[in-house]
Amino acid sequence: MNKKKGDKGFESPRKSVVVSLYSRIGFVELTIFPTVTNLNRIKLNSKQCRIYRVRINDLEAAFIYNDPTLEVCHSESKQRNLNYFSNAYAAAVSAVDPDAGNGELCIKVPSELWKHVDELKVLKIHINFSLDQPKGGLHFVVPSVEGSMAERGAHVFSCGYQNSTRFWFPCVDSYSELCTWKLEFTVDAAMVAVSNGDLVETVYTHDMRKKTFHYMLTIPTAASNISLAIGPFEILVDPYMHEVTHFCLPQLLPLLKHTTSYLHEVFEFYEEILTCRYPYSCFKTVFIDEAYVEVAAYASMSIFSTNLLHSAMIIDETPLTRRCLAQSLAQQFFGCFISRMSWSDEWVLKGISGYIYGLWMKKTFGVNEYRHWIKEELDKIVAYELKTGGVLLHPIFGGGKEKDNPASHLHFSIKHPHTLSWEYYTMFQCKAHLVMRLIENRISMEFMLQVFNKLLSLASTASSQKFQSHMWSQMLVSTSGFLKSISNVSGKDIQPLIKQWVDQSGVVKFYGSFAFNRKRNVLELEIKQDYTSPGTQKYVGPLKVTVQELDGSFNHTLQIEENSLKHDIPCHSKSRRNKKKKIPLMNGEEVDMDLSAMDADSPLLWIRIDPDMSVLRKVEFEQADFMWQYQLRYERDVVAQQESILALEKFPTPASRLALTDILEQEQCFYRVRMAACFCLAKIANSMVSTWTGPPAMKSLFTRMFCCKTCPNIVKTNNFMSFQSYFLQKTMPVAMALLRDVHNLCPKEVLTFILDLIKYNDNRKNKFSDNYYRAEMIDALANSVTPAVSVNNEVRTLDNLNPDVRLILEEITRFLNMEKLLPSYRHTITVSCLRAIRVLQKNGHVPSDPTLFKSYAEYGHFVDIRVAALEAVVDYTKVDRSYEELQWLLNMIQTDPVPYVRHKILSMLTKNPPFTKSTESPLCNEALVDQLWKLMNSGTSHDWRLRCGAVDLYFTLFGLSRPSCLPLPELGLVLNLKEKKAVLNPTIIPEVVAGSQEFPGSQDEEEVDMDTVHDSQAFISHHLSMLERPSTPGRRAREHHHHHHHEHKKKKKKHKHKHKHKHKHDSRDKDKEPFAFSSPASGRSVRSPSLSD
Amino acid sequence: MADAASTPGASGSGTRSGSKQSTNPADNYYLARRRTLQVVVSSLLTEAGFESAEKASVETLTEMLQSYISEIGRSAKSYCEHTARTQPTLSDIVVTLVEMGFNVDTLPAYAKRSQRMVITAPPVTNQPVTPKALTAGQNRPHPPHIPSHFPEFPDPHTYIKTPTYREPVSDYQVLREKAASQRRDVERALTRFMAKTGETQSLFKDDVSTFPLIAARPFTIPYLTALLPSELEMQQMEETDSSEQDEQPDTENLALHMSTQALPVGLDSCETGVCDLLAVEPLVSPGGTAHPAPRPQACAPLGQMFRDESGAEKENTSVLQQNPSLAGTRNGEDTIIDNPYLRPVKKPKIRRKKSLS
């Protein structure tokens, strides 16, 4: 803690931000206390903002602005390898990292105040800034229809990945710098500005056309948790909790009402388990369009995607939306109210919020759903770690040298949140809450909740204290503080656990097999580990094994040690089925089993390794098929059932078929298990195709469950009152469509069956919408498609269309057209149709053509449609190796108005790349390398997530080192020399550029080292004179920024000028690039030699 | 048989040859008709309690009555032509009257009122010679409230219906089959029509008509159509909530759904009219007679039709009632809750002058 103060040299107890979005100008006032005597420079974070005046205690202060992240590598640099970029990027982010005391904006304390500072007295910094055409941080949504901004439903909201508040006002953009806030926003009278804290009052401006919203946040909060949403929102006060207010866009109020009607229960749950009141005096939820992420939690408010809203008729979206609500609320406690000390403590917050969210899931959706979710998350993290080589929760950066990077297997630095790949960060959060669950396993839930309660009560005591009491740091959580709390509360030592899962990356991979020794009546279990593959680690410690025998279920705890592979487990059941008696299960239930299938000599029914998932592991266990079948039928744990289903895929026998069918029919069985059984049954049926008897798998079952008694070919009219059968009804046809006959075609019977389901679908008497059901029917049709028999590359025309495909196409056409007239919720049907069309194209039934998808991918379609269409284009790009489409996608990444879509294209391209580093492709050429390089180097500086996405794609396409398609440099050394020269002699190139752009302020002025500026007044006057330069009206067409909110006001004389100015500004920063890396931490000596040698 | 139905304005007056004033038979015809109208107006005035009236006012009222009747005729003709018929039926006239703002419910009672005056038959000189058509059966006598000089009922075979309907299809399978194929046909026809009339996309370069896809059109506010339930769904929700026992035959239900969907559900009466037409159509057709029902005979179906119409109206209002209940929900709660966002916006104080720059 002290270190931080020393770094920064000040603390800021109060901050007020005033933004008038009408003219997009604002000011920030920071009150800071110097903590060191020789504070003469203050560094703040700011991006995009045009700062034109800084005053400290009413004295003009000189400032300098330098943002090395605008262009990471020098544009002249010929280097194209990703290693180089990642290092440079990490260095650039470090150079402005607020936690290290850095920032883009450096303010010099006027010499008159030095004495003042030495006495450690209060400084008031007043910064005037304007925000022009922000490309990130604030997102404007302005539909292009007639009417005023409010009538058009135009709105704006803050967004970003991790600490991104600097994009819209200058601040110390760190989660660890707490202060209280006073926020004022002046907006159009028809708009509502929602921000953090209490709305104190709303006042009209003098002309009565605008309103100013005054917010006060008395709980110390980090700048990164400050947010804003402005729009013509409809307001709904929660009927259960009047201090909670919900906001949505016009016309959606009925949906908002239904969607949020559940929220109070989440509140009650968290408050009860944490035995702590919700920390803020109010809570606001805002639902906005074109959301950056589905859920974003900020102090006392959460911003959601408007697409989470749903009516009472929608089944599938309801649990998803409720989960989002619960997730955001958990983050209100841990993440917003309690903030983190540093980036390496992030896992604690994500872990706790994810963990209590899990508890909520368990209570709301039941233990089965919870265990299923844990298993799902575990599988995800295991798969990711094995693929990429590990996720490290608590990176410790010792010497600070990049050499001992703890995550050298990755193509990005994990030292900063802003350099992380988005996928890595998602997995990071996933692992964090799983580790929290492991801690709970160790110390019990009771202690766990006590620890949380302790953290919260300390924080709330601290939050009510005055700044001077130095208590506020209690509101920040650190790994060590958290661990200390745990050991205080529980008295248990969890250090080994932390060391294994938190301080170290990787998961455990077990291989298990066994033999039964009849003579000794002992189960000889062999457990091997793979700890050499990337992403794995060695596990030493206890491991629970559960053995189900004839006489009951027994838990054994094995000690996994260095060299012991074999474990002898004595069996309890002496004799085998001597008497006909019931078999006791783990949960005390006793059941009758048909034991004829089992091995006569062995009393073992099934064995499970680590049944409670108390190790982050992957288990590959070998046991006989009948054991898996018993496990599926009689083990009551849904995870075990799912594991056995997965294992049975390898045993296509009539017995497996019977076990799966029985599970499918059993109504007490968890619906997700039954759904999984459908797909497994389809696979088994395909493997058994030559010996399969009877109608196609699941057909008679479906008929029995969902069709009319009198006419079995007609499905009953829809009644989705029972959600379990609803999900099963949706899934079964999808799985059935995967069936194949001996010719590897989908049986005609199945196709007719599905077509009949569609034909007789009747939802008129149903209380719920059937849009998801119909969408899945189209998915089923798509699943039934098999590759076309093509006679030497004939052109696909209508005439040679397969008659089955013709029927499918008929349905798709009708569905897709009906969607235009009667759109379904979230256009699920359109999405499925687009996917199905792509499947038809890919299988050669329909000519492969991206035109249709491209038209659906345009801005203005619902985001789900766009993503589905883009996915098809991405796939087309890959399959047809189309350079044109790749360019089209890349262009969209750069120009699309929706940040989420841009991010999504990148991640889809990464997942389904047109080529990879290990394959040859005609697409891979120098121009593409340059283009992508430019994209990640400078094209995405306004969005961390996008930049990291571009890095991921670059890595997938070209790998870490120099892309193979680039011509070999004649001599590596020459390149280095060039590089060195450029760095050593930075003034040469920049001046050329500056000159050519006729930049008003000469290069020298900008580069002046702060230490050398003695006459700050002169410096300022120069800056001011730059600003006062007469503007050139009409230079830029007004329409040019018509998508900005409050454009019509003539108020800003300087606006045009500023705009132009900012433009130049970027180029100026580019010019300064070479010294970007040299500045970290030291903050001085811009002219120090390069670091490249 | 077409002559049986006649427009009300033209009925009951024949031409008189050899008139005093004019030799033109057409003029005579009009004069006679007008005189009859005058008598009607006078008798109505007397009935209303007037002792005497100025000639000018009687003329004016006559003129008004004449225009009104002509308008009924004209409008009824339009309605009948709209449905591709040449002869107006009772329903056309009812629709016309409704359209003109006339409360049809009151008509039967009015016709049977006790104090009504019976007007003497207009002077009939020579009946127009109509070719004797083949008569079959005994014509029905006029009911007491219809003056005897009105035309006679047509031959019974033109309106007497013999119920020849088949056993109602109760077989579940057939009904489902019918509903499904009917819906599919409607959907296909509708989408094809939309595709024909608008821009399309095609999956095959060489063929644009077999699988025409309506072109994707971006929305200005895409989330609205994606999230809000359609009116059809809202209506459905209402129906399934309120009347689970609703046992209408599937086909009609479907027709109604399709129609209300295709047309924007609005408040205007025009829409009600269309609904009526749709509701009426099945009533006419099951009888099996393509012949338009003559007016007098229609007394019995009249009541039935009104019942039906009120039913349709009820359905419409229920849809409409739902909207305010969904949209205007926060009225009740606002008054008691103190939430900062609900507080009134303050007026600026003079003192409070924030300079932003």
Coordinates of C-alpha atoms in Angstrom, one line a residue, chain A residues 54 764 772 992:
Chain A
V54 CA -5.2 22.6 -16.5
R764 CA -52.2 -21.6 -31.0
Y772 CA -36.9 -21.6 -30.2
V992 CA 9.4 15.2 -42.0

